[in-house]
Amino acid sequence: QVQLVESGGGVVQPGKSLRLSCAASGFTFTYYHMHWVRQAPGKGLEWVAVISYDGSERHYTDSVKGRFTISRDNSKNTVSLEMTSLRPEDTAVFYCAREKSPIEGAGLDYWGQGTLVTVSS
Amino acid sequence: DIQMTQSPSSLSASVGDRVTITCQASQDISDSLNWYQQKPGKAPKLLIYDASNLETGVPSRFSGSGSGTDFTFTISSLQPEDFATYYCQQYHNLPLMYSFGQGTKLEIK
C-alpha cells in the first residue's frame, strides 16, 4: 500500500536551517510529482512546493522562495525540503503528498502523517 | 496569482442535512479544482477532483460542481463522520502551482 513517512521536524531557532525528508513506498515513485503542504497551528492548509516526477521542475509559494528548496532522490524514493532562514511564521505541521498521475486526474491523493516544525528562540 | 475565496468559513448543521460550500476563483481556472476533508490531527483526504469527479472509495453523498470561477461542494445527507473541515484547492499545470481556500469548518448543530 502507498505510504509516505515524513521525518526531520523539531524545534529550531529563527534564522537557522532544517531539512525534512519524506520516504515513499508502495508505488512507482518516479511516475509522480511530489508536494509539500504545511499547516500552522489552528490555521488552514498552505501549499508550499512541488517537484516534478523527474526533478526537472520545482515551484514554490512566494513566502518561501529563496529560502526553501525541494529535491528528490528517485533511487531512494525520497523527497526532501531544505529550509533555511527559518522564521517564527514557518512554524507548522509539514505534510508530504503525492499528486495523482495525469491520466488519473488531479489532486493530492496520498499524504504523510506530517512532521511538526517549531521555529522559536 | 490566483486567489480562492471559500465560504462560509464555518457552518453548523444537523445529521441528515444537505450542506453546500462554495469556492470562487479570482480568474477562470476551468475545472482545475479539488476538494478535501480534514479531521483534527489528521492529514487531509481528497474527496473530489477536477471539480466534479468522486475520488475512489468516497461515498456518493459527496459531490462537486462548477467550472470557470464558481464551484460548489455538496454533502447530500450529513453523516456523523462528516463533521470536519473542508478545503477547496485550485491547481495550475503550467507552471505547477497549487493554492487552497481558507477552509470551512462544519460543526454539529
Short mmCIF file of C-alpha atoms in Angstrom, two decimals:
data_model
loop_
_atom_site.label_atom_id
_atom_site.label_comp_id
_atom_site.label_asym_id
_atom_site.label_seq_id
_atom_site.Cartn_x
_atom_site.Cartn_y
_atom_site.Cartn_z
CA GLN A 1 0.00 0.00 0.00
CA VAL A 2 1.06 3.59 -0.57
CA GLN A 3 2.95 5.08 2.34
CA LEU A 4 4.55 8.46 2.87
CA VAL A 5 6.55 8.94 6.05
CA GLU A 6 7.95 12.35 6.95
CA SER A 7 10.85 12.95 9.30
CA GLY A 8 13.17 15.72 10.36
CA GLY A 9 10.86 18.06 12.20
CA GLY A 10 11.75 19.64 15.50
CA VAL A 11 12.44 22.88 17.32
CA VAL A 12 14.82 25.31 15.61
CA GLN A 13 15.87 28.88 16.32
CA PRO A 14 14.91 31.72 13.98
CA GLY A 15 17.42 32.12 11.18
CA LYS A 16 18.55 28.50 11.36
CA SER A 17 18.05 25.67 8.90
CA LEU A 18 16.25 22.34 8.93
CA ARG A 19 15.86 19.52 6.42
CA LEU A 20 12.68 17.49 6.15
CA SER A 21 12.53 14.13 4.41
CA CYS A 22 9.69 12.01 3.13
CA ALA A 23 10.16 8.31 2.43
CA ALA A 24 7.76 6.88 -0.14
CA SER A 25 6.79 3.26 -0.66
CA GLY A 26 4.12 1.14 -2.27
CA PHE A 27 4.08 2.86 -5.66
CA THR A 28 6.36 3.68 -8.58
CA PHE A 29 7.86 6.87 -7.18
CA THR A 30 9.38 8.02 -10.46
CA TYR A 31 5.94 8.43 -12.04
CA TYR A 32 4.62 11.05 -9.63
CA HIS A 33 5.03 14.73 -8.83
CA MET A 34 5.50 15.29 -5.10
CA HIS A 35 4.42 18.19 -2.91
CA TRP A 36 4.94 19.73 0.50
CA VAL A 37 1.95 21.33 2.21
CA ARG A 38 2.02 22.96 5.64
CA GLN A 39 -0.47 23.90 8.30
CA ALA A 40 0.28 26.41 11.03
CA PRO A 41 -1.27 25.62 14.43
CA GLY A 42 -5.01 26.23 14.27
CA LYS A 43 -4.80 27.53 10.70
CA GLY A 44 -5.65 26.31 7.22
CA LEU A 45 -3.63 24.43 4.66
CA GLU A 46 -0.90 26.21 2.73
CA TRP A 47 0.69 24.69 -0.33
CA VAL A 48 4.50 25.08 -0.11
CA ALA A 49 6.30 23.42 -3.01
CA VAL A 50 6.16 20.85 -5.78
CA ILE A 51 8.80 18.86 -7.64
CA SER A 52 8.05 17.10 -10.92
CA TYR A 53 8.40 13.35 -11.30
CA ASP A 54 11.91 13.66 -12.74
CA GLY A 55 13.05 16.63 -10.68
CA SER A 56 13.23 18.94 -13.70
CA GLU A 57 10.62 21.37 -12.39
CA ARG A 58 10.33 22.90 -8.95
CA HIS A 59 7.90 25.58 -7.86
CA TYR A 60 7.29 27.34 -4.57
CA THR A 61 4.79 29.53 -2.86
CA ASP A 62 6.01 33.13 -2.71
CA SER A 63 6.62 33.20 1.04
CA VAL A 64 9.32 30.50 0.86
CA LYS A 65 11.01 31.34 -2.45
CA GLY A 66 14.73 31.74 -1.97
CA ARG A 67 14.63 30.09 1.47
CA PHE A 68 13.25 26.59 0.84
CA THR A 69 14.49 24.02 -1.68
CA ILE A 70 12.60 20.90 -2.66
CA SER A 71 14.53 17.95 -4.05
CA ARG A 72 14.08 14.26 -4.69
CA ASP A 73 16.20 11.13 -4.96
CA ASN A 74 14.46 8.69 -7.26
CA SER A 75 16.98 5.98 -6.44
CA LYS A 76 15.95 6.13 -2.77
CA ASN A 77 12.26 7.06 -3.20
CA THR A 78 12.62 10.15 -1.09
CA VAL A 79 11.63 13.78 -1.37
CA SER A 80 13.19 16.46 0.81
CA LEU A 81 12.59 20.05 1.83
CA GLU A 82 15.63 22.07 2.81
CA MET A 83 14.51 25.07 4.84
CA THR A 84 16.86 27.95 5.57
CA SER A 85 16.48 31.35 7.24
CA LEU A 86 13.56 29.98 9.20
CA ARG A 87 11.07 32.41 10.72
CA PRO A 88 8.57 32.00 13.55
CA GLU A 89 5.79 32.14 10.96
CA ASP A 90 7.18 28.96 9.37
CA THR A 91 6.01 27.04 12.46
CA ALA A 92 3.67 24.38 11.13
CA VAL A 93 2.99 20.74 10.54
CA PHE A 94 4.58 19.89 7.19
CA TYR A 95 2.94 17.21 5.06
CA CYS A 96 4.43 15.37 2.13
CA ALA A 97 1.83 14.49 -0.50
CA ARG A 98 1.65 12.65 -3.82
CA GLU A 99 -0.07 14.17 -6.82
CA LYS A 100 -2.30 11.85 -8.83
CA SER A 101 -0.85 10.85 -12.18
CA PRO A 102 -2.20 12.92 -15.08
CA ILE A 103 -4.23 10.03 -16.50
CA GLU A 104 -5.96 9.63 -13.14
CA GLY A 105 -6.96 13.25 -12.85
CA ALA A 106 -5.60 15.78 -10.40
CA GLY A 107 -5.29 16.30 -6.69
CA LEU A 108 -3.13 15.11 -3.83
CA ASP A 109 -4.31 11.57 -3.25
CA TYR A 110 -1.87 10.32 -0.61
CA TRP A 111 -0.46 12.22 2.34
CA GLY A 112 2.01 11.50 5.09
CA GLN A 113 1.19 11.88 8.77
CA GLY A 114 3.02 15.20 8.98
CA THR A 115 6.05 16.43 10.89
CA LEU A 116 5.98 19.44 13.20
CA VAL A 117 8.44 22.26 12.74
CA THR A 118 8.62 24.83 15.52
CA VAL A 119 10.68 27.97 14.98
CA SER A 120 11.31 29.60 18.31
CA SER A 121 14.14 31.07 20.33
CA ASP B 1 -1.52 34.57 -8.55
CA ILE B 2 -4.97 33.02 -8.44
CA GLN B 3 -6.86 33.67 -5.21
CA MET B 4 -9.53 31.32 -3.88
CA THR B 5 -12.40 32.60 -1.77
CA GLN B 6 -14.18 29.86 0.14
CA SER B 7 -17.42 30.37 2.04
CA PRO B 8 -18.73 30.08 4.60
CA SER B 9 -15.78 29.86 6.98
CA SER B 10 -17.92 27.87 9.41
CA LEU B 11 -21.23 26.11 9.28
CA SER B 12 -23.50 24.40 11.80
CA ALA B 13 -25.73 21.61 10.59
CA SER B 14 -27.54 18.50 11.75
CA VAL B 15 -27.25 14.87 10.75
CA GLY B 16 -29.32 14.36 7.62
CA ASP B 17 -29.00 17.97 6.43
CA ARG B 18 -27.91 18.95 2.94
CA VAL B 19 -24.85 21.19 3.08
CA THR B 20 -23.26 23.35 0.41
CA ILE B 21 -19.88 25.08 0.41
CA THR B 22 -18.73 27.44 -2.33
CA CYS B 23 -15.36 28.40 -3.70
CA GLN B 24 -14.70 31.27 -6.06
CA ALA B 25 -11.53 31.76 -8.08
CA SER B 26 -10.15 35.18 -8.93
CA GLN B 27 -9.85 34.12 -12.57
CA ASP B 28 -11.02 31.34 -14.85
CA ILE B 29 -9.50 28.02 -13.76
CA SER B 30 -11.67 25.78 -15.96
CA ASP B 31 -12.28 22.64 -13.87
CA SER B 32 -8.94 22.70 -12.02
CA LEU B 33 -10.49 22.47 -8.58
CA ASN B 34 -10.27 19.80 -5.90
CA TRP B 35 -11.99 19.34 -2.54
CA TYR B 36 -10.52 17.85 0.65
CA GLN B 37 -11.77 16.83 4.07
CA GLN B 38 -9.61 17.18 7.16
CA LYS B 39 -10.36 15.88 10.62
CA PRO B 40 -8.48 17.15 13.70
CA GLY B 41 -4.96 15.81 13.96
CA LYS B 42 -5.19 14.02 10.63
CA ALA B 43 -3.89 14.61 7.13
CA PRO B 44 -6.34 15.91 4.53
CA LYS B 45 -8.24 13.45 2.37
CA LEU B 46 -9.03 14.04 -1.29
CA LEU B 47 -12.79 13.79 -1.94
CA ILE B 48 -13.45 15.43 -5.32
CA TYR B 49 -11.00 16.08 -8.14
CA ASP B 50 -11.33 18.10 -11.34
CA ALA B 51 -14.37 19.89 -9.90
CA SER B 52 -16.86 17.03 -10.11
CA ASN B 53 -15.13 13.63 -10.02
CA LEU B 54 -15.54 11.48 -6.95
CA GLU B 55 -12.29 10.02 -5.68
CA THR B 56 -12.26 6.24 -5.42
CA GLY B 57 -13.81 4.99 -2.21
CA VAL B 58 -15.52 8.27 -1.32
CA PRO B 59 -19.26 7.96 -0.55
CA SER B 60 -21.66 9.21 -3.20
CA ARG B 61 -23.28 11.69 -0.80
CA PHE B 62 -20.33 13.94 -1.60
CA SER B 63 -20.43 15.82 -4.89
CA GLY B 64 -18.88 18.79 -6.63
CA SER B 65 -19.84 21.02 -9.50
CA GLY B 66 -18.80 24.16 -11.28
CA SER B 67 -16.41 25.46 -13.86
CA GLY B 68 -14.59 28.68 -14.60
CA THR B 69 -14.65 30.75 -11.42
CA ASP B 70 -17.52 29.37 -9.35
CA PHE B 71 -17.58 25.98 -7.68
CA THR B 72 -19.84 24.16 -5.27
CA PHE B 73 -19.29 21.24 -2.92
CA THR B 74 -22.33 19.42 -1.55
CA ILE B 75 -22.98 16.77 1.06
CA SER B 76 -26.45 15.47 0.30
CA SER B 77 -27.23 13.99 3.72
CA LEU B 78 -24.81 14.68 6.55
CA GLN B 79 -23.49 11.73 8.49
CA PRO B 80 -21.85 11.94 11.94
CA GLU B 81 -18.42 11.20 10.44
CA ASP B 82 -18.71 14.18 8.06
CA PHE B 83 -18.14 16.82 10.72
CA ALA B 84 -14.74 18.13 9.74
CA THR B 85 -13.04 20.99 7.92
CA TYR B 86 -13.31 21.15 4.14
CA TYR B 87 -10.91 22.87 1.74
CA CYS B 88 -11.06 23.71 -1.91
CA GLN B 89 -7.82 23.76 -3.86
CA GLN B 90 -7.06 25.08 -7.30
CA TYR B 91 -4.18 23.92 -9.42
CA HIS B 92 -2.31 25.21 -12.41
CA ASN B 93 -0.30 22.95 -14.65
CA LEU B 94 2.00 25.39 -16.38
CA PRO B 95 3.77 26.05 -14.13
CA LEU B 96 2.78 23.54 -11.49
CA MET B 97 1.16 25.53 -8.71
CA TYR B 98 -1.49 24.83 -6.13
CA SER B 99 -3.37 27.01 -3.65
CA PHE B 100 -6.00 26.26 -1.03
CA GLY B 101 -9.12 28.06 0.04
CA GLN B 102 -9.40 29.24 3.63
CA GLY B 103 -11.42 26.22 4.75
CA THR B 104 -14.94 25.61 6.05
CA LYS B 105 -15.38 24.12 9.50
CA LEU B 106 -18.53 22.02 9.59
CA GLU B 107 -19.87 21.62 13.10
CA ILE B 108 -22.75 19.79 14.68
CA LYS B 109 -25.79 21.95 15.45
#
